[in-house]
Coordinates of N, CA and C in Angstrom, one line a residue:
M874 N 46.2 47.9 -29.6 CA 45.6 46.9 -28.8 C 44.2 47.4 -28.3
K875 N 43.2 46.5 -28.5 CA 41.9 47.0 -28.1 C 41.7 46.8 -26.6
H876 N 40.9 47.8 -26.1 CA 40.6 47.8 -24.6 C 39.1 47.4 -24.5
Y877 N 38.9 46.4 -23.6 CA 37.5 45.9 -23.4 C 36.9 46.4 -22.1
N878 N 35.7 46.7 -22.1 CA 35.0 47.1 -20.9 C 34.7 45.9 -20.1
T879 N 35.5 45.6 -19.1 CA 35.3 44.4 -18.3 C 34.0 44.3 -17.5
K880 N 33.6 45.5 -17.1 CA 32.3 45.6 -16.3 C 31.2 45.2 -17.2
A881 N 31.2 45.7 -18.5 CA 30.1 45.4 -19.4 C 30.1 43.9 -19.8
I882 N 31.3 43.3 -20.0 CA 31.4 41.9 -20.3 C 30.8 41.1 -19.1
Y883 N 31.2 41.5 -17.9 CA 30.7 40.8 -16.7 C 29.2 40.8 -16.6
L884 N 28.6 42.0 -16.9 CA 27.1 42.1 -16.9 C 26.4 41.2 -17.9
I885 N 27.0 41.2 -19.1 CA 26.5 40.3 -20.2 C 26.5 38.9 -19.8
M886 N 27.7 38.4 -19.3 CA 27.8 37.0 -18.9 C 26.9 36.7 -17.8
K887 N 26.7 37.6 -16.8 CA 25.8 37.3 -15.7 C 24.3 37.1 -16.2
K888 N 23.9 38.0 -17.1 CA 22.6 37.9 -17.7 C 22.4 36.6 -18.5
S889 N 23.4 36.2 -19.2 CA 23.4 34.9 -19.9 C 23.2 33.7 -19.0
I890 N 24.0 33.8 -17.9 CA 23.9 32.6 -17.0 C 22.5 32.5 -16.4
V891 N 21.9 33.7 -16.0 CA 20.6 33.7 -15.4 C 19.6 33.2 -16.4
F892 N 19.7 33.7 -17.7 CA 18.8 33.3 -18.8 C 18.8 31.7 -19.0
F893 N 20.0 31.2 -19.1 CA 20.1 29.7 -19.3 C 19.6 28.9 -18.1
A894 N 19.9 29.5 -16.9 CA 19.4 28.8 -15.7 C 17.9 28.8 -15.6
L895 N 17.2 29.9 -16.0 CA 15.8 29.9 -16.0 C 15.2 29.0 -17.1
A896 N 15.9 29.0 -18.2 CA 15.5 28.2 -19.3 C 15.5 26.7 -18.9
G897 N 16.6 26.4 -18.2 CA 16.8 25.0 -17.7 C 15.7 24.6 -16.8
V898 N 15.3 25.5 -15.8 CA 14.3 25.2 -14.9 C 12.9 25.0 -15.6
S899 N 12.7 25.9 -16.6 CA 11.4 25.8 -17.4 C 11.4 24.4 -18.1
F900 N 12.5 24.0 -18.7 CA 12.6 22.8 -19.4 C 12.3 21.6 -18.5
F901 N 12.9 21.6 -17.3 CA 12.7 20.5 -16.4 C 11.3 20.5 -15.9
A902 N 10.7 21.6 -15.7 CA 9.3 21.7 -15.2 C 8.4 21.2 -16.2
I903 N 8.6 21.5 -17.5 CA 7.7 21.0 -18.6 C 7.9 19.5 -18.7
D904 N 9.2 19.0 -18.6 CA 9.4 17.6 -18.7 C 8.8 16.8 -17.6
A905 N 8.8 17.3 -16.4 CA 8.2 16.6 -15.2 C 6.7 16.6 -15.4
S906 N 6.1 17.7 -15.9 CA 4.7 17.7 -16.1 C 4.3 16.7 -17.2
A907 N 5.1 16.6 -18.2 CA 4.8 15.6 -19.3 C 4.8 14.2 -18.8
Q908 N 5.8 13.9 -17.9 CA 5.9 12.6 -17.3 C 4.7 12.2 -16.5
T909 N 4.3 13.2 -15.7 CA 3.1 13.0 -14.8 C 1.9 12.7 -15.6
T910 N 1.7 13.5 -16.7 CA 0.6 13.3 -17.5 C 0.5 11.9 -18.2
S911 N 1.7 11.4 -18.6 CA 1.8 10.1 -19.2 C 1.5 9.0 -18.3
K912 N 1.7 9.2 -17.0 CA 1.5 8.1 -16.0 C 0.1 8.2 -15.4
T913 N -0.5 9.4 -15.4 CA -1.8 9.5 -14.7 C -2.8 9.9 -15.8
K914 N -3.8 9.1 -15.9 CA -4.9 9.4 -16.9 C -6.1 9.9 -16.1
M915 N -6.7 11.0 -16.5 CA -7.8 11.6 -15.8 C -9.1 11.4 -16.6
D916 N -10.2 11.1 -15.8 CA -11.5 11.0 -16.5 C -12.0 12.4 -16.7
K917 N -12.2 12.8 -17.9 CA -12.7 14.2 -18.2 C -14.0 14.5 -17.7
T918 N -14.9 13.5 -17.5 CA -16.2 13.7 -17.0 C -16.2 14.0 -15.5
T919 N -15.5 13.1 -14.8 CA -15.6 13.2 -13.3 C -14.4 14.1 -12.7
G920 N -13.3 14.2 -13.5 CA -12.2 14.9 -13.1 C -11.3 14.1 -12.1
M921 N -11.7 12.8 -12.0 CA -10.9 11.9 -11.1 C -10.0 11.0 -11.9
E922 N -9.0 10.5 -11.1 CA -8.0 9.6 -11.8 C -8.7 8.3 -12.2
K923 N -8.4 7.8 -13.4 CA -9.0 6.5 -13.9 C -8.1 5.4 -13.6
K924 N -8.6 4.3 -13.1 CA -7.8 3.1 -12.9 C -7.7 2.4 -14.2
E925 N -6.5 2.0 -14.5 CA -6.2 1.3 -15.8 C -6.7 -0.1 -15.8
G926 N -6.8 -0.7 -14.6 CA -7.2 -2.1 -14.5 C -6.2 -2.9 -13.8
V927 N -6.4 -4.3 -13.7 CA -5.6 -5.2 -13.0 C -5.1 -6.3 -14.0
L928 N -3.8 -6.6 -13.9 CA -3.2 -7.6 -14.8 C -3.5 -9.0 -14.2
V929 N -4.2 -9.8 -15.0 CA -4.5 -11.2 -14.5 C -4.3 -12.1 -15.7
G930 N -3.5 -13.1 -15.5 CA -3.2 -14.1 -16.5 C -2.7 -13.5 -17.8
G931 N -1.8 -12.5 -17.7 CA -1.2 -11.8 -18.8 C -2.1 -10.8 -19.6
A932 N -3.3 -10.6 -19.1 CA -4.2 -9.6 -19.7 C -4.7 -8.6 -18.7
M933 N -4.9 -7.4 -19.2 CA -5.4 -6.3 -18.4 C -6.9 -6.4 -18.3
M934 N -7.3 -6.6 -17.0 CA -8.8 -6.6 -16.7 C -9.2 -5.1 -16.5
V935 N -10.1 -4.6 -17.3 CA -10.5 -3.2 -17.1 C -12.0 -3.1 -16.7
P936 N -12.3 -2.0 -16.0 CA -13.7 -1.8 -15.5 C -14.7 -1.6 -16.6
S937 N -14.3 -1.3 -17.8 CA -15.2 -1.0 -18.9 C -15.8 -2.3 -19.5
K938 N -15.2 -3.5 -19.2 CA -15.6 -4.8 -19.7 C -16.4 -5.6 -18.6
N939 N -17.3 -6.5 -19.0 CA -18.0 -7.3 -18.0 C -17.1 -8.4 -17.6
I940 N -17.6 -9.1 -16.6 CA -16.8 -10.2 -15.9 C -16.3 -11.3 -16.9
V941 N -17.2 -11.7 -17.8 CA -16.9 -12.8 -18.7 C -15.9 -12.3 -19.7
T942 N -16.1 -11.1 -20.3 CA -15.2 -10.6 -21.3 C -13.8 -10.4 -20.8
N943 N -13.7 -9.9 -19.5 CA -12.4 -9.8 -18.9 C -11.8 -11.2 -18.7
A944 N -12.5 -12.2 -18.2 CA -12.0 -13.5 -17.9 C -11.5 -14.2 -19.2
L945 N -12.1 -13.9 -20.3 CA -11.7 -14.5 -21.6 C -10.3 -14.2 -22.0
G946 N -9.8 -13.1 -21.5 CA -8.4 -12.7 -21.8 C -7.3 -13.3 -20.9
S947 N -7.8 -13.9 -19.8 CA -6.8 -14.5 -18.9 C -6.3 -15.9 -19.2
S948 N -5.1 -16.1 -19.4 CA -4.5 -17.4 -19.7 C -4.5 -18.3 -18.5
D949 N -4.8 -17.7 -17.3 CA -4.9 -18.5 -16.1 C -6.3 -19.0 -15.8
H950 N -7.2 -18.6 -16.6 CA -8.6 -19.0 -16.3 C -9.3 -19.7 -17.5
T951 N -8.6 -20.4 -18.3 CA -9.2 -21.1 -19.5 C -10.1 -22.2 -19.0
T952 N -9.8 -22.9 -18.0 CA -10.6 -24.0 -17.5 C -11.9 -23.4 -16.9
L953 N -11.8 -22.3 -16.2 CA -13.0 -21.7 -15.6 C -14.0 -21.2 -16.7
V954 N -13.4 -20.6 -17.7 CA -14.2 -20.1 -18.9 C -14.9 -21.3 -19.6
A955 N -14.1 -22.4 -19.8 CA -14.7 -23.5 -20.4 C -15.9 -24.1 -19.6
A956 N -15.7 -24.1 -18.3 CA -16.7 -24.6 -17.4 C -18.0 -23.7 -17.4
V957 N -17.8 -22.4 -17.4 CA -18.9 -21.4 -17.5 C -19.7 -21.6 -18.8
K958 N -19.0 -21.8 -19.9 CA -19.6 -22.1 -21.2 C -20.4 -23.4 -21.1
A959 N -19.8 -24.4 -20.6 CA -20.5 -25.8 -20.5 C -21.7 -25.7 -19.7
A960 N -21.7 -24.9 -18.6 CA -22.8 -24.8 -17.7 C -23.9 -23.8 -18.2
G961 N -23.6 -23.1 -19.3 CA -24.6 -22.2 -19.9 C -24.8 -20.9 -19.0
L962 N -23.7 -20.5 -18.4 CA -23.8 -19.4 -17.5 C -23.2 -18.1 -18.1
V963 N -22.8 -18.2 -19.3 CA -22.1 -17.0 -20.0 C -23.1 -15.8 -20.0
E964 N -24.3 -16.0 -20.4 CA -25.3 -14.9 -20.5 C -25.6 -14.3 -19.1
T965 N -25.7 -15.2 -18.1 CA -26.0 -14.7 -16.8 C -24.9 -13.8 -16.3
L966 N -23.6 -14.3 -16.4 CA -22.5 -13.5 -15.9 C -22.1 -12.3 -16.8
M967 N -22.7 -12.2 -17.9 CA -22.6 -11.0 -18.8 C -23.7 -10.0 -18.5
G968 N -24.7 -10.4 -17.7 CA -25.8 -9.6 -17.4 C -25.5 -8.4 -16.4
P969 N -26.5 -7.6 -16.1 CA -26.2 -6.4 -15.3 C -25.7 -6.7 -13.9
G970 N -26.0 -7.8 -13.3 CA -25.5 -8.2 -12.0 C -26.0 -7.2 -10.9
P971 N -25.2 -6.6 -10.0 CA -23.7 -7.0 -10.0 C -23.5 -8.3 -9.3
F972 N -22.3 -8.9 -9.6 CA -21.9 -10.2 -9.0 C -20.5 -10.0 -8.4
T973 N -20.3 -10.8 -7.4 CA -18.9 -11.0 -6.9 C -18.5 -12.4 -7.2
V974 N -17.4 -12.6 -8.0 CA -17.0 -13.9 -8.4 C -15.7 -14.3 -7.8
F975 N -15.6 -15.4 -7.2 CA -14.3 -16.0 -6.7 C -13.8 -17.0 -7.8
A976 N -12.8 -16.5 -8.5 CA -12.4 -17.2 -9.7 C -11.2 -18.1 -9.5
P977 N -11.4 -19.5 -9.5 CA -10.2 -20.4 -9.4 C -9.4 -20.4 -10.7
T978 N -8.1 -20.4 -10.5 CA -7.2 -20.5 -11.6 C -7.1 -21.9 -12.2
N979 N -6.5 -22.1 -13.3 CA -6.3 -23.4 -13.9 C -5.5 -24.3 -12.9
A980 N -4.5 -23.7 -12.2 CA -3.8 -24.5 -11.3 C -4.7 -25.0 -10.1
A981 N -5.7 -24.2 -9.8 CA -6.6 -24.5 -8.7 C -7.4 -25.8 -9.2
F982 N -7.9 -25.8 -10.4 CA -8.7 -26.9 -10.9 C -7.8 -28.2 -11.0
E983 N -6.5 -28.0 -11.2 CA -5.6 -29.1 -11.3 C -5.4 -29.8 -10.0
K984 N -5.7 -29.1 -8.9 CA -5.6 -29.7 -7.5 C -6.7 -30.7 -7.2
L985 N -7.8 -30.6 -8.0 CA -8.9 -31.5 -7.8 C -8.5 -33.0 -8.1
P986 N -9.1 -34.0 -7.5 CA -8.8 -35.4 -7.9 C -8.8 -35.6 -9.4
A987 N -8.0 -36.4 -9.9 CA -7.9 -36.7 -11.3 C -9.3 -37.1 -11.9
G988 N -9.6 -36.5 -13.0 CA -10.9 -36.8 -13.7 C -12.0 -36.0 -13.2
T989 N -11.9 -35.2 -12.2 CA -13.0 -34.4 -11.6 C -13.5 -33.4 -12.7
V990 N -12.6 -32.6 -13.2 CA -13.0 -31.6 -14.2 C -13.6 -32.2 -15.4
E991 N -13.0 -33.2 -15.9 CA -13.5 -33.9 -17.1 C -14.9 -34.4 -16.9
S992 N -15.1 -35.0 -15.7 CA -16.4 -35.5 -15.4 C -17.5 -34.4 -15.3
L993 N -17.1 -33.3 -14.7 CA -18.0 -32.2 -14.5 C -18.4 -31.5 -15.8
L994 N -17.5 -31.6 -16.8 CA -17.8 -31.0 -18.1 C -18.6 -31.8 -19.0
L995 N -18.9 -33.1 -18.6 CA -19.8 -33.9 -19.4 C -21.2 -33.4 -19.4
P996 N -21.9 -33.4 -20.5 CA -23.3 -32.9 -20.6 C -24.2 -33.4 -19.6
E997 N -24.1 -34.7 -19.2 CA -25.0 -35.3 -18.2 C -24.8 -34.8 -16.8
N998 N -23.6 -34.1 -16.6 CA -23.3 -33.6 -15.3 C -23.4 -32.0 -15.2
K999 N -24.2 -31.5 -16.1 CA -24.4 -30.0 -16.2 C -24.9 -29.4 -14.9
A1000 N -25.9 -30.1 -14.3 CA -26.5 -29.6 -13.0 C -25.4 -29.6 -11.9
K1001 N -24.5 -30.6 -11.8 CA -23.5 -30.6 -10.8 C -22.5 -29.4 -11.1
L1002 N -22.1 -29.3 -12.4 CA -21.2 -28.2 -12.8 C -21.8 -26.8 -12.4
T1003 N -23.0 -26.6 -12.7 CA -23.7 -25.4 -12.4 C -23.7 -25.1 -10.9
S1004 N -23.9 -26.2 -10.1 CA -23.9 -26.0 -8.7 C -22.5 -25.6 -8.2
V1005 N -21.5 -26.2 -8.7 CA -20.1 -25.8 -8.3 C -19.8 -24.4 -8.7
L1006 N -20.1 -24.0 -9.9 CA -19.8 -22.7 -10.4 C -20.6 -21.6 -9.6
T1007 N -21.9 -21.8 -9.4 CA -22.7 -20.8 -8.7 C -22.3 -20.7 -7.2
Y1008 N -21.6 -21.7 -6.7 CA -21.1 -21.6 -5.4 C -19.9 -20.6 -5.3
H1009 N -19.4 -20.2 -6.4 CA -18.3 -19.3 -6.5 C -18.8 -17.9 -6.8
V1010 N -20.1 -17.7 -6.8 CA -20.7 -16.4 -7.2 C -21.7 -15.9 -6.1
V1011 N -21.4 -14.7 -5.7 CA -22.3 -14.0 -4.6 C -22.9 -12.8 -5.3
P1012 N -24.2 -12.6 -5.0 CA -24.9 -11.4 -5.5 C -24.3 -10.2 -4.9
G1013 N -24.2 -9.1 -5.7 CA -23.7 -7.8 -5.1 C -22.2 -7.6 -5.5
R1014 N -21.7 -6.5 -5.1 CA -20.4 -6.1 -5.5 C -19.6 -6.0 -4.2
L1015 N -18.8 -7.0 -3.9 CA -18.0 -7.0 -2.6 C -16.5 -6.9 -2.9
Q1016 N -15.9 -5.8 -2.5 CA -14.5 -5.6 -2.7 C -13.8 -6.2 -1.4
A1017 N -12.5 -6.3 -1.5 CA -11.7 -6.9 -0.4 C -12.0 -6.2 1.0
K1018 N -12.2 -4.9 0.9 CA -12.4 -4.1 2.1 C -13.8 -4.5 2.8
D1019 N -14.7 -5.1 2.0 CA -16.0 -5.4 2.5 C -16.0 -6.8 3.1
L1020 N -14.9 -7.6 3.0 CA -14.9 -8.9 3.5 C -14.3 -9.0 4.9
K1021 N -15.1 -9.5 5.8 CA -14.7 -9.5 7.2 C -14.5 -10.9 7.7
N1022 N -13.6 -11.0 8.7 CA -13.4 -12.3 9.3 C -14.6 -13.0 9.9
G1023 N -14.9 -14.2 9.5 CA -16.1 -14.9 10.0 C -17.4 -14.6 9.2
Q1024 N -17.3 -13.7 8.3 CA -18.5 -13.4 7.5 C -19.0 -14.5 6.7
K1025 N -20.3 -14.7 6.6 CA -21.0 -15.7 5.8 C -21.6 -15.0 4.5
L1026 N -21.2 -15.6 3.4 CA -21.7 -15.1 2.1 C -22.7 -16.0 1.5
K1027 N -23.9 -15.5 1.2 CA -24.9 -16.4 0.6 C -24.6 -16.4 -0.9
T1028 N -24.4 -17.6 -1.5 CA -24.0 -17.7 -2.9 C -25.3 -17.8 -3.8
V1029 N -25.1 -17.7 -5.1 CA -26.2 -17.9 -6.0 C -26.6 -19.4 -6.0
N1030 N -25.7 -20.3 -5.6 CA -26.0 -21.7 -5.4 C -27.0 -21.9 -4.3
G1031 N -27.1 -20.9 -3.3 CA -28.0 -21.1 -2.2 C -27.3 -21.4 -0.9
A1032 N -26.1 -22.0 -1.0 CA -25.3 -22.3 0.2 C -24.4 -21.1 0.6
T1033 N -23.7 -21.2 1.6 CA -22.9 -20.1 2.1 C -21.4 -20.4 2.1
L1034 N -20.6 -19.3 1.8 CA -19.2 -19.4 1.9 C -18.8 -18.7 3.2
T1035 N -17.6 -19.1 3.8 CA -17.1 -18.4 5.0 C -15.8 -17.7 4.7
V1036 N -15.8 -16.5 5.1 CA -14.6 -15.6 5.0 C -13.7 -15.7 6.2
T1037 N -12.4 -16.0 5.9 CA -11.4 -15.9 7.0 C -10.4 -14.8 6.7
R1038 N -10.2 -13.9 7.6 CA -9.3 -12.8 7.3 C -8.3 -12.6 8.4
K1039 N -7.0 -12.5 8.0 CA -5.9 -12.2 8.9 C -5.1 -11.1 8.3
G1040 N -5.3 -9.9 8.8 CA -4.6 -8.8 8.2 C -5.1 -8.6 6.7
N1041 N -4.2 -8.6 5.8 CA -4.5 -8.4 4.4 C -4.8 -9.7 3.7
M1042 N -4.6 -10.8 4.4 CA -4.8 -12.1 3.8 C -6.3 -12.5 3.9
V1043 N -6.9 -12.8 2.8 CA -8.3 -13.2 2.8 C -8.5 -14.6 2.3
M1044 N -9.3 -15.4 3.0 CA -9.5 -16.8 2.5 C -11.0 -17.0 2.4
I1045 N -11.4 -17.8 1.4 CA -12.8 -18.1 1.1 C -13.0 -19.6 1.2
D1046 N -13.6 -20.1 2.3 CA -13.7 -21.5 2.5 C -12.4 -22.3 2.3
G1047 N -11.3 -21.6 2.8 CA -10.0 -22.2 2.8 C -9.2 -21.9 1.5
A1048 N -9.8 -21.3 0.5 CA -9.1 -20.9 -0.7 C -8.5 -19.5 -0.5
T1049 N -7.3 -19.2 -0.8 CA -6.7 -17.9 -0.6 C -6.9 -17.0 -1.8
V1050 N -7.3 -15.8 -1.5 CA -7.5 -14.8 -2.5 C -6.1 -14.3 -2.9
S1051 N -5.6 -14.6 -4.2 CA -4.3 -14.2 -4.6 C -4.3 -12.9 -5.3
I1052 N -5.4 -12.5 -6.0 CA -5.6 -11.2 -6.6 C -7.0 -10.7 -6.3
A1053 N -7.0 -9.6 -5.6 CA -8.3 -9.1 -5.2 C -8.8 -7.9 -6.1
D1054 N -10.1 -7.6 -6.0 CA -10.6 -6.4 -6.6 C -10.3 -6.2 -8.1
V1055 N -10.6 -7.2 -8.8 CA -10.6 -7.1 -10.3 C -12.0 -6.5 -10.7
I1056 N -12.0 -5.2 -11.0 CA -13.3 -4.6 -11.2 C -13.7 -4.7 -12.6
S1057 N -15.0 -5.1 -12.8 CA -15.6 -5.2 -14.1 C -16.9 -4.3 -14.1
S1058 N -17.5 -4.1 -15.3 CA -18.7 -3.2 -15.4 C -19.8 -3.8 -14.6
N1059 N -19.9 -5.1 -14.4 CA -21.1 -5.7 -13.7 C -20.7 -6.4 -12.4
G1060 N -19.6 -6.1 -11.8 CA -19.2 -6.7 -10.6 C -17.7 -6.7 -10.3
V1061 N -17.3 -7.6 -9.5 CA -15.9 -7.7 -9.1 C -15.5 -9.1 -9.0
T1062 N -14.3 -9.4 -9.4 CA -13.7 -10.8 -9.3 C -12.5 -10.8 -8.4
H1063 N -12.4 -11.9 -7.6 CA -11.3 -12.1 -6.7 C -10.7 -13.5 -7.2
V1064 N -9.5 -13.5 -7.6 CA -8.8 -14.7 -8.0 C -8.4 -15.6 -6.8
I1065 N -8.8 -16.9 -6.8 CA -8.5 -17.7 -5.7 C -7.7 -18.9 -6.1
D1066 N -6.9 -19.5 -5.2 CA -6.0 -20.6 -5.5 C -6.5 -22.0 -5.4
A1067 N -7.8 -22.1 -5.1 CA -8.4 -23.5 -5.0 C -9.9 -23.4 -5.4
V1068 N -10.4 -24.6 -5.8 CA -11.8 -24.7 -6.1 C -12.6 -25.0 -4.8
V1069 N -13.6 -24.2 -4.5 CA -14.4 -24.5 -3.3 C -15.6 -25.3 -3.8
L1070 N -15.9 -26.4 -3.0 CA -17.0 -27.3 -3.5 C -18.1 -27.3 -2.4
P1071 N -19.3 -27.2 -3.0 CA -20.5 -27.2 -2.1 C -20.8 -28.7 -1.7
T1072 N -21.5 -28.9 -0.7 CA -21.9 -30.3 -0.3 C -22.9 -30.8 -1.3
M1073 N -22.6 -31.8 -2.0 CA -23.5 -32.3 -3.1 C -24.0 -33.7 -2.7

């Protein structure tokens, strides 16, 4: 009958347990690092975290695209895009800006009296349409943090919009901002739930 050195066996087992424990810690450390890397993308130039963008109308709005290019991807803004094209404002809003755009959704346009949108899209009403659309555009880059209660915003139209703020809720002439700070290369867009109309 063979005799085993129990002390030697104990030492071997102890070393094995320590080895596998350390291996396990290393594995989980590597795995956690991989997960963090996949969730956080860094800008190699600045060393800062890059924002991936904001989801609007089923499309990701990203800072590398201009206001119009971003808007073209949103299924919630097809009416606005059609209006911008009809008014001949595409080139302007693709320009360097910067602009702050308060962008009504399709549902917002549907709240207008029946026939209003169709009428505004007629070639003979281009001036009225342009006036309505430019009333939604403010020169400069205004993020939500820059909008204060009672603030007056001079629009490209020449008229002013009034900001109402209660905590995190922001309203523009009575229209509620539903998605704020959609950053584009030439400005910022705030999605609103109603069409604001200038005095015509």
